[in-house]
Coordinates of C-alpha atoms and ligand atoms in Angstrom, one line a residue:
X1 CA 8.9 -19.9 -5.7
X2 CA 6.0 -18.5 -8.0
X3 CA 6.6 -17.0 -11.1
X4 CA 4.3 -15.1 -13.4
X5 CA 4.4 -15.0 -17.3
X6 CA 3.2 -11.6 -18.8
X7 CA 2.8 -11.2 -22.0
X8 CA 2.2 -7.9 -24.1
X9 CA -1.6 -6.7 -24.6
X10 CA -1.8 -3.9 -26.8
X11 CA -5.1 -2.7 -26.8
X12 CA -6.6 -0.1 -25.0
X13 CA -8.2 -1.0 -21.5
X14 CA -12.1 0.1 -21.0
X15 CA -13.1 -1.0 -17.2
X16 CA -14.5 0.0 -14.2
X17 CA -13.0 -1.4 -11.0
X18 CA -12.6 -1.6 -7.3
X19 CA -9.6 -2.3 -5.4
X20 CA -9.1 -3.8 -2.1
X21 CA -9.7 -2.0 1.2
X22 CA -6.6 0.8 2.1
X23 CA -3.3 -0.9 3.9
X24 CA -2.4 1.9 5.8
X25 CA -5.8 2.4 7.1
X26 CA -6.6 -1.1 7.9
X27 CA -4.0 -1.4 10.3
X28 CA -4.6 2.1 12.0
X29 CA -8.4 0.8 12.1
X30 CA -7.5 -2.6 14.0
X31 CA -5.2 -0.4 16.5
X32 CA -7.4 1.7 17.4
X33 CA -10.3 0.2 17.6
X34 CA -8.3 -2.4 19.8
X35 CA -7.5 0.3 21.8
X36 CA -10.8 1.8 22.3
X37 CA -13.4 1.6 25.1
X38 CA -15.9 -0.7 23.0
X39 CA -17.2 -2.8 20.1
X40 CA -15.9 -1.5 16.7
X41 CA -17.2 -2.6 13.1
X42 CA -14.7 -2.4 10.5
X43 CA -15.7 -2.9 7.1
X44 CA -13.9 -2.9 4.3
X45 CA -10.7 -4.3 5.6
X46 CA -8.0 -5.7 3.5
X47 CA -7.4 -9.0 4.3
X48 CA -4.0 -9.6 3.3
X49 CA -0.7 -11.1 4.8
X50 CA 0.5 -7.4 6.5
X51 CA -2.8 -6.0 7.9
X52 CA -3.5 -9.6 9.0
X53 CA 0.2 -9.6 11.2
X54 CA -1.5 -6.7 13.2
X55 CA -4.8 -8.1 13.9
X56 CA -2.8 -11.6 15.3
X57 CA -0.4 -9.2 17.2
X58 CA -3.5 -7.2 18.6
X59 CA -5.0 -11.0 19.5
X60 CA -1.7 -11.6 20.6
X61 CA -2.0 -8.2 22.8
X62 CA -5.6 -9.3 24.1
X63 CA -8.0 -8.2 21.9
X64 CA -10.4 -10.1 20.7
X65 CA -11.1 -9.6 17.3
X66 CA -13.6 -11.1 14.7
X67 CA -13.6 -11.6 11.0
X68 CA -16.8 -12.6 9.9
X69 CA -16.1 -12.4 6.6
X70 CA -12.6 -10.9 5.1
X71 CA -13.3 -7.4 4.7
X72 CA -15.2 -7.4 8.3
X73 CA -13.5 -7.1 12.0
X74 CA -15.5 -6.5 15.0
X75 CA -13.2 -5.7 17.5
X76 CA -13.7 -5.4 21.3
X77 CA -11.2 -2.7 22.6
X78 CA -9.7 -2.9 25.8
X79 CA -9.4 0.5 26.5
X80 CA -6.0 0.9 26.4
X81 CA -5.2 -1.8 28.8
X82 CA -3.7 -4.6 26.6
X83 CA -2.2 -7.9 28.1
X84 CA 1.4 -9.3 28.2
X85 CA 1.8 -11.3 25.2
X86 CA 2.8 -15.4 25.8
X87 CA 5.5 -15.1 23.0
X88 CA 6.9 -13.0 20.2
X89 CA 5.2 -10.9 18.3
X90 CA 5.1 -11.5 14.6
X91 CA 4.8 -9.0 12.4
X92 CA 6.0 -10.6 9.0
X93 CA 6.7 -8.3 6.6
X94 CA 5.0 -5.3 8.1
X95 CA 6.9 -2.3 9.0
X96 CA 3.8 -0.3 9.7
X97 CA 2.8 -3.1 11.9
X98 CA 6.0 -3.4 13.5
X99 CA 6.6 0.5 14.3
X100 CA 3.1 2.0 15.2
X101 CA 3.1 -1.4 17.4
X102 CA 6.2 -0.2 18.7
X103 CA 4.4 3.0 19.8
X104 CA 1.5 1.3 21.3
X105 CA 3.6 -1.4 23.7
X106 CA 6.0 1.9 24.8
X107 CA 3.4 2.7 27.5
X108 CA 2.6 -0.8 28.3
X109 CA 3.2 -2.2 31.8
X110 CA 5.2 -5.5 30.0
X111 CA 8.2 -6.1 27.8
X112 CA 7.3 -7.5 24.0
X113 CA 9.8 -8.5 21.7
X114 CA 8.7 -8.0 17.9
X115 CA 9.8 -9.8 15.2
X116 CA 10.0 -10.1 11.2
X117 CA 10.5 -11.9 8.4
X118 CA 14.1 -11.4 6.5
X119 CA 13.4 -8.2 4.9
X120 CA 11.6 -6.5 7.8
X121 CA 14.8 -7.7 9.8
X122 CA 17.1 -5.7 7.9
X123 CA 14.8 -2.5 8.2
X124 CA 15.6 0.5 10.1
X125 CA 14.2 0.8 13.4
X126 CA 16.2 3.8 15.6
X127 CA 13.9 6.1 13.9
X128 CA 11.2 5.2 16.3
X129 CA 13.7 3.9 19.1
X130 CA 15.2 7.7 19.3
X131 CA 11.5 9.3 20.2
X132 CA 10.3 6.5 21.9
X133 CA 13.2 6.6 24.1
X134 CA 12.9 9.9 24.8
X135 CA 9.5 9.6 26.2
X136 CA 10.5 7.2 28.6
X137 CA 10.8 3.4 27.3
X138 CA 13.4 1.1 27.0
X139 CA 13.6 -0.5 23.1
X140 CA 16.6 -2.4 22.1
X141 CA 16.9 -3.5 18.8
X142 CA 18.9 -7.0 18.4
X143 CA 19.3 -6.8 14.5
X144 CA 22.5 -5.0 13.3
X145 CA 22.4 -1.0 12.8
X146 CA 18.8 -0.7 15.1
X147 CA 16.9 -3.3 12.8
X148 CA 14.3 -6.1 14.7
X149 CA 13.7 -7.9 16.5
X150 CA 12.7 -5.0 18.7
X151 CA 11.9 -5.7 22.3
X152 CA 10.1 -2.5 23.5
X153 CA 9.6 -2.2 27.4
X154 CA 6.7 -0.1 28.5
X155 CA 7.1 2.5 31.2
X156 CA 4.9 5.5 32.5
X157 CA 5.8 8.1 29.1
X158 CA 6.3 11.7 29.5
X159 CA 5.7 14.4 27.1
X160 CA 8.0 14.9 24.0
X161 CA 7.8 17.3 21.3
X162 CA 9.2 15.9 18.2
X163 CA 11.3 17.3 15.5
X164 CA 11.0 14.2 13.1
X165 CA 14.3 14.1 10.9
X166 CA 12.3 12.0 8.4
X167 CA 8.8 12.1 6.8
X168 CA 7.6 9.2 7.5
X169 CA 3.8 8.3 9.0
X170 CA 4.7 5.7 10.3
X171 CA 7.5 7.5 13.0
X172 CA 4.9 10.1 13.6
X173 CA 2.3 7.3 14.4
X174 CA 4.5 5.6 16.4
X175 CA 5.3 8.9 18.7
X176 CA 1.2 9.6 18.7
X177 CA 0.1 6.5 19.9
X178 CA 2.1 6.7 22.8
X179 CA 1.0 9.8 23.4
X180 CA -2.7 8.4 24.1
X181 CA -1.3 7.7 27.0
X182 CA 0.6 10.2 28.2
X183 CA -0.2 12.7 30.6
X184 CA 0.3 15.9 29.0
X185 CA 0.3 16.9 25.3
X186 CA 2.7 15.4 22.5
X187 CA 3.8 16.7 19.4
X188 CA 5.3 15.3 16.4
X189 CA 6.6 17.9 13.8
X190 CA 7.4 16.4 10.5
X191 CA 10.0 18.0 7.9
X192 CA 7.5 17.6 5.1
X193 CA 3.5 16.1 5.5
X194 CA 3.0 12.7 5.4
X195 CA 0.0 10.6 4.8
X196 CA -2.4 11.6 7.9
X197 CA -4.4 8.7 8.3
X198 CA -3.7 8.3 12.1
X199 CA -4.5 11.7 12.5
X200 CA -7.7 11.6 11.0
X201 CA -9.0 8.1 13.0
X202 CA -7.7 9.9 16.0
X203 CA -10.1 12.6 15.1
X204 CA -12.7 10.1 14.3
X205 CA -12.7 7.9 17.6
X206 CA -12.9 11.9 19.3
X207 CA -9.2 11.9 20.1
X208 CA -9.1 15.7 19.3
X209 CA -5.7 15.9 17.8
X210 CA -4.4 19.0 17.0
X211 CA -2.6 19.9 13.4
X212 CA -1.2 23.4 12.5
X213 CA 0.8 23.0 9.7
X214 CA 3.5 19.8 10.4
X215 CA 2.6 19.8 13.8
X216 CA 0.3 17.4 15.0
X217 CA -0.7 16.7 18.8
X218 CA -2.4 14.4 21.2
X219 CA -3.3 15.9 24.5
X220 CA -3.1 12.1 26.2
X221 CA -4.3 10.0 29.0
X222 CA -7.3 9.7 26.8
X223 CA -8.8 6.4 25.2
X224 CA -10.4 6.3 21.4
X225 CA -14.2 6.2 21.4
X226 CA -15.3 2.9 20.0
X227 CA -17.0 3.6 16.6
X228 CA -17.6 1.8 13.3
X229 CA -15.3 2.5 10.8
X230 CA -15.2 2.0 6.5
X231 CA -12.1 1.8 5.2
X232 CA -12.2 2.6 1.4
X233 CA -9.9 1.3 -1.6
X234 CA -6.3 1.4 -1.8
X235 CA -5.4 4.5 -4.2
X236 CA -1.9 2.7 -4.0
X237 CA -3.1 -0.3 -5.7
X238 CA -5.1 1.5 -7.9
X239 CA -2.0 3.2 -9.0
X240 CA -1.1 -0.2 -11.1
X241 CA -4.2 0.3 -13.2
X242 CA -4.1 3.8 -13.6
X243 CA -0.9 3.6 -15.1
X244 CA -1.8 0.3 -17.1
X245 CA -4.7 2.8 -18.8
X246 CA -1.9 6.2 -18.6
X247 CA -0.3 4.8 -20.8
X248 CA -2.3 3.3 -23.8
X249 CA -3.9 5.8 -25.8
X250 CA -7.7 5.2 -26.5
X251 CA -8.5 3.3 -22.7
X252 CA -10.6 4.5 -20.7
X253 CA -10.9 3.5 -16.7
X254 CA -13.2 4.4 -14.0
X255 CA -11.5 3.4 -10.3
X256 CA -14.9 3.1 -7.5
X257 CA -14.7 3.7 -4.0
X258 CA -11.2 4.5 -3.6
X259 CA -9.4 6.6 -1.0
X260 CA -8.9 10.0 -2.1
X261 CA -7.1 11.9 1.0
X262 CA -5.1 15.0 -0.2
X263 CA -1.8 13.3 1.3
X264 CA -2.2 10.0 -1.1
X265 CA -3.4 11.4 -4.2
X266 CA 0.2 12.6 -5.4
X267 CA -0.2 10.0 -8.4
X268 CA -2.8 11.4 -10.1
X269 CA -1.1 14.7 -10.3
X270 CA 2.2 13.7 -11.5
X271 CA -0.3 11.7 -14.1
X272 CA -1.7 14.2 -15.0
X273 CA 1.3 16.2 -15.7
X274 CA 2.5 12.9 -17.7
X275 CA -0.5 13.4 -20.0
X276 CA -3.3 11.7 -18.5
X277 CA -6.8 12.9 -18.4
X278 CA -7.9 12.2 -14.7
X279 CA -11.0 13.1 -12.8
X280 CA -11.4 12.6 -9.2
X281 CA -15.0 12.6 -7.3
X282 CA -15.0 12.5 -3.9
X283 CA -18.3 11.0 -2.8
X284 CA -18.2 10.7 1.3
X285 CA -15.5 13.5 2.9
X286 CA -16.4 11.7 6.4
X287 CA -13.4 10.0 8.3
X288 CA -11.6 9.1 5.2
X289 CA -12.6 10.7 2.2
X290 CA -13.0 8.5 -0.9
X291 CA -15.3 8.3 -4.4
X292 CA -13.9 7.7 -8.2
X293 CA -11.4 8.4 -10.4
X294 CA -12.1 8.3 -14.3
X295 CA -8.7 8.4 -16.3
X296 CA -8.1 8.5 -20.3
X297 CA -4.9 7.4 -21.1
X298 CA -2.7 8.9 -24.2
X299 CA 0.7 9.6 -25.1
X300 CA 2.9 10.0 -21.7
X301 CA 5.6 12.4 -21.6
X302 CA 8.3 12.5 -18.7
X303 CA 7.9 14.6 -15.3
X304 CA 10.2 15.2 -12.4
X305 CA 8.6 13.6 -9.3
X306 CA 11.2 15.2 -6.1
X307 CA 10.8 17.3 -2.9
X308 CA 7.6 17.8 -1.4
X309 CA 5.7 15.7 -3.6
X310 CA 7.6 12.2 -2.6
X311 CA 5.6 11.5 0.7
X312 CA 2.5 11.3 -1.2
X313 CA 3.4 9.6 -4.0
X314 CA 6.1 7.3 -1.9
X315 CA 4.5 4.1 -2.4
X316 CA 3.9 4.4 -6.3
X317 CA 7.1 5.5 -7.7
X318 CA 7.6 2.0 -9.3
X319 CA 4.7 2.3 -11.0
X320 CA 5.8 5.5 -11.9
X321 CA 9.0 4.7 -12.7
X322 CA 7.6 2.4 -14.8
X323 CA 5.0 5.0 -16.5
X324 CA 8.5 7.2 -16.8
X325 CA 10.1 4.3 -18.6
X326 CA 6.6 4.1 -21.7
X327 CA 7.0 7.7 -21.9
X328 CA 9.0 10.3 -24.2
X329 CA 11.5 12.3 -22.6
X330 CA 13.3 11.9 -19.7
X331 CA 11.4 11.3 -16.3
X332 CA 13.6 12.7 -13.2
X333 CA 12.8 11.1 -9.1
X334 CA 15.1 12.3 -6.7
X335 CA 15.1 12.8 -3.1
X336 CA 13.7 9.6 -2.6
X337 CA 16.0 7.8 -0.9
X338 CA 13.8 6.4 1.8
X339 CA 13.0 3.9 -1.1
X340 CA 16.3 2.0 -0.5
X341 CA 15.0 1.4 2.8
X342 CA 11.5 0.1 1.9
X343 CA 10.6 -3.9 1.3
X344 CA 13.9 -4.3 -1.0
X345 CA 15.8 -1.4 -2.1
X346 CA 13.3 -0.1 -4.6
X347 CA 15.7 2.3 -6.5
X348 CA 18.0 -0.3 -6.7
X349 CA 15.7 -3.2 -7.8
X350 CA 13.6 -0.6 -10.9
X351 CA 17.0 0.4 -12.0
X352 CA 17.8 -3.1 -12.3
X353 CA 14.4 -4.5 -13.8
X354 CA 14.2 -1.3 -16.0
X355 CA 17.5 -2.0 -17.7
X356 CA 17.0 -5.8 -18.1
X357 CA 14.1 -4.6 -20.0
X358 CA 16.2 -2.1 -22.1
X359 CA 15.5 1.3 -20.6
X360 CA 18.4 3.7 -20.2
X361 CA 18.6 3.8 -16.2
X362 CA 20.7 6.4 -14.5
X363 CA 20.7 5.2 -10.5
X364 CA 21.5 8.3 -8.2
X365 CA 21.5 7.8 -3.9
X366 CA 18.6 9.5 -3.9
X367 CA 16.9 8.6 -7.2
X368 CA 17.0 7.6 -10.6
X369 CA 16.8 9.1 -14.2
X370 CA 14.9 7.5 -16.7
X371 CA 15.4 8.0 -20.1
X372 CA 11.5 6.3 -21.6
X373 CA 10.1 6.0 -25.7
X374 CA 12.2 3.0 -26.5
X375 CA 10.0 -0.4 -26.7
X376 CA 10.3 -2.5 -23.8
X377 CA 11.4 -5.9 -24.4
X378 CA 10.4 -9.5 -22.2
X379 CA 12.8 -10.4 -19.4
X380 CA 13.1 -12.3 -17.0
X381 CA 13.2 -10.1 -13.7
X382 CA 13.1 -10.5 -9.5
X383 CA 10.7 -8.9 -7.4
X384 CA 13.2 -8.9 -5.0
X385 CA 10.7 -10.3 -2.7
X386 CA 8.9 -6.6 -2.5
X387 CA 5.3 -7.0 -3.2
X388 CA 5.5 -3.4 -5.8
X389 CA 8.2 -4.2 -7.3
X390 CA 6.3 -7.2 -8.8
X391 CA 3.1 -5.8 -9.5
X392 CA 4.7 -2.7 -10.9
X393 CA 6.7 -4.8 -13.5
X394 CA 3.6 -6.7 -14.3
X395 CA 2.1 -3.8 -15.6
X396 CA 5.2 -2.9 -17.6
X397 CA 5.3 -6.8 -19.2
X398 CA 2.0 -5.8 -20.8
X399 CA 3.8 -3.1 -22.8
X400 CA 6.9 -5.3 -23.8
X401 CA 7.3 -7.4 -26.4
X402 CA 8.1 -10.7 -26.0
X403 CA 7.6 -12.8 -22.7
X404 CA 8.2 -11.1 -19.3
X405 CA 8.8 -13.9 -16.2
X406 CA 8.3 -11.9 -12.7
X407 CA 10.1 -14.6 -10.2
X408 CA 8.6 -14.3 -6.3
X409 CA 5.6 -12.8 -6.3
X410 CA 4.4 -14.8 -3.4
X411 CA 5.1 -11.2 -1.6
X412 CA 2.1 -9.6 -3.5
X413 CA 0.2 -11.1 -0.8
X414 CA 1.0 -8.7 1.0
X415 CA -1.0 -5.9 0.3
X416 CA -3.1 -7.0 -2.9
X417 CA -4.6 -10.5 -3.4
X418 CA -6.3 -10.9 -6.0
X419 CA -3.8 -8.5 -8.1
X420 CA -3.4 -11.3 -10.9
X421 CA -6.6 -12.3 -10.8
X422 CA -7.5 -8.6 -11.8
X423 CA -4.8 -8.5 -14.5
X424 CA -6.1 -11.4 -16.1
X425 CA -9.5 -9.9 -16.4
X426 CA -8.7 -6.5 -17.4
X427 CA -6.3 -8.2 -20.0
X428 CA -8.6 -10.7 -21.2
X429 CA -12.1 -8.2 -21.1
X430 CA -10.3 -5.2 -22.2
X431 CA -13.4 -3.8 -23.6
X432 CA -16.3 -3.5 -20.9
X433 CA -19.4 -1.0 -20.8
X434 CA -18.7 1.9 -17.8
X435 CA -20.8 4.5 -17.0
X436 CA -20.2 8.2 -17.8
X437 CA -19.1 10.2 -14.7
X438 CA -17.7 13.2 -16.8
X439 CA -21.2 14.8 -16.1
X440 CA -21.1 14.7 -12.5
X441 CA -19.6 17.9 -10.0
X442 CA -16.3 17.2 -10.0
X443 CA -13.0 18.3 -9.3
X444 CA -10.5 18.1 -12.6
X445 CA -7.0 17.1 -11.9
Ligands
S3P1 C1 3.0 3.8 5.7 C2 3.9 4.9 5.6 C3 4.9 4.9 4.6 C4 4.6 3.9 3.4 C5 4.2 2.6 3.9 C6 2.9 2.7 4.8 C7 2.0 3.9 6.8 O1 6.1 4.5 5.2 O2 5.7 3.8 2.6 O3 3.9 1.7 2.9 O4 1.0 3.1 6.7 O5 2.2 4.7 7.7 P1 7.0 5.5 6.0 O6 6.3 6.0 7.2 O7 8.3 4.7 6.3 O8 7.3 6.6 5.0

């Protein structure tokens, strides 16, 4: 198991960065183009362990996919027409893998069984099983309580229109990539919005789905146009620095080339509302939009991060939780509980890490109350194997005193290498020349 020592840094940060290419649209960039009727080039790709699990399981599906270089795929789609895979398909650690894949195989003419590591096999699955089945395939999950592996049996799909009782992309993924092959139109209404990357790809490869309010459809039977595609920075991994500079009065950070879609930016709000001074430039609105974020940190106070807001900022209340726990006041998340069925049981495993650190932690099913402004003190703490909950606590070791061990943070792998290689540098070069974008149009947060 790998550990990392953190140790406090107190200064204030002054960098400009990048951050490796978006998770959630690397993997809807390898489907689709997979599926499409030609040659795509995807650059910008993030080559770690979970968008790397789809493009073996789309090689595993047929598709023959190159990687020049990391951040590069050119991908021959097979216009919808995959082949029966020789064995199980692995997706790791992935959920998004595992479910929009699920979607994919429902219309297949084969049966695929899809498999995960120990955390992904305790996830919930009957959340796409339930539409799926409705459309026509046979899944059966083997896992206790409808968790993997998953062996999904295509069939010829019909129409559904679906009332989603979660908000989750990933479901509504699921449902319209089966569509695509459906004769008719399907529909996935969703109680609250969730990140639309699928539907804006669809729209790029000239898919034409429709969206009117929660409701987005596919009319189907149609395959994705092959085009080239960029995917731009992770705004969820740039959520570690952002908070890293939130919080230290006097730092100054200027994030390039990162996703800024409407349905991910959720963290620069509630950042704002903390006490940060944030900026955000969109640069190219094309297929994914994406530019820079500037942020000044200063003296955080405590928000209350609930309701509509939590599918946007899903993936980043750790980090928040952690920005909740260095500020005054109180900082409230609730109806959140989809985190207890993310990588670990995140609610759970901040309340935990939190209070080995000496926060005050109240733990609530669908949330937690933390009660920030006291110093943070070393520990030794878990990732619990969950790729945020390590990096997250990273960031807070730089704010405690004393020596904070994270233990397992093999699992960062995930969906950031390089993460500690980036700490190190922003810790060690905390002071580094960045241009002014302040004078630029821009939208203030
Ligand atoms: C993702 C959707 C979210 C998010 C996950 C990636 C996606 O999950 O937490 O990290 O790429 O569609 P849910 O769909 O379960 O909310």
């Amino acid at each position: 198991m790998e550990s990392w020592k953190i140790e406090k840094a107190p200064s204030a940060i002054h960098a400009e960065i990048t951050v490796p290419g978006d998770k959630s649209i690397s993997h809807r960039a390898a489907i689709l183009a997979g599926l499409s009727n030609g040659t795509c080039v995807i650059t910008g790709f993030l080559p770690s362990e979970d968008c790397l699990s789809t493009v073996n399981a789309m090689r595993a599906l047929g598709v023959e996919i190159d990687q020049p270089e990391p951040t590069t795929l050119v991908v021959k789609g097979r216009s919808r027409q995959l082949l029966e895979p020789s064995g199980n398909i692995d997706c790791g650690n992935s959920g998004t893998t595992l479910r929009l894949l699920s979607g994919v195989l429902a219309s297949q003419p084969f049966r695929s069984r899809l498999i995960g590591d120990a955390s992904l096999s305790r996830r919930p699955m009957k959340r796409v099983i339930e539409p799926l089945t409705r459309m026509g395939a046979t899944l059966h999950a083997e896992g206790a309580n409808g968790a993997p592996p998953l062996v999904v049996e295509g069939a010829k799909l019909k129409p559904l229109h679906y009332q989603s009782p979660v908000a989750s992309a990933q479901v509504k993924s699921a449902v319209l990539l089966a569509g695509l092959s459906v004769h008719g139109r399907t529909s996935v209404t969703e109680p609250v919005q969730s990140r639309n990357h699928t539907e804006r790809m669809l729209e790029w490869f000239l898919v034409e789905p429709h969206v009117e309010g929660l409701t987005v459809s596919v009319v189907g039977e149609k395959t994705p146009e092959s085009r080239d595609f960029h995917v731009p920075g992770d705004i969820s991994s740039a959520a570690f620095w952002l908070v890293a500079a939130a919080a230290q009065p006097g730092s100054r950070l200027l994030v390039t080339s990162v996703g800024l879609n409407e349905t991910r930016t959720g963290v620069l709000a509630v950042l704002v509302r903390m006490g940060a001074h944030v900026k955000e430039i969109i640069k190219v609105e094309e297929g994914e939009p994406y530019g820079e974020i500037e942020l000044h940190g200063g003296t955080l106070k405590g928000t209350t991060i609930h309701g509509k807001e939590i599918p946007n900022v899903i993936d980043e209340l750790p980090i928040l939780a952690v920005a909740g726990a260095l500020a005054q006041g109180a900082t409230v998340i609730a109806d959140a509980a989809e985190l207890r069925v993310k990588e670990t049981d995140r609610l759970a495993a901040i309340a935990t890490n939190l209070r080995a650190m000496g926060v005050t932690v109240n733990e609530n099913p669908d949330g937690l109350e933390i009660f920030g402004g006291t110093p943070l003190k070393g520990a030794r703490l878990s990732s619990y194997g969950d790729h945020r909950i390590a990096m997250a606590f990273a960031i807070a070791g730089l704010f405690a005193e004393g020596v904070t061990t994270i233990d397992g943070v093999e699992c960062v792998a995930t969906s950031y290498p390089g993460f500690y290689e980036t700490l190190q540098r922003l810790v060690t070069q905390r002071t580094q020349e960045i241009p002014v974008i302040a004078s630029l149009p821009a939208r203030e947060k």
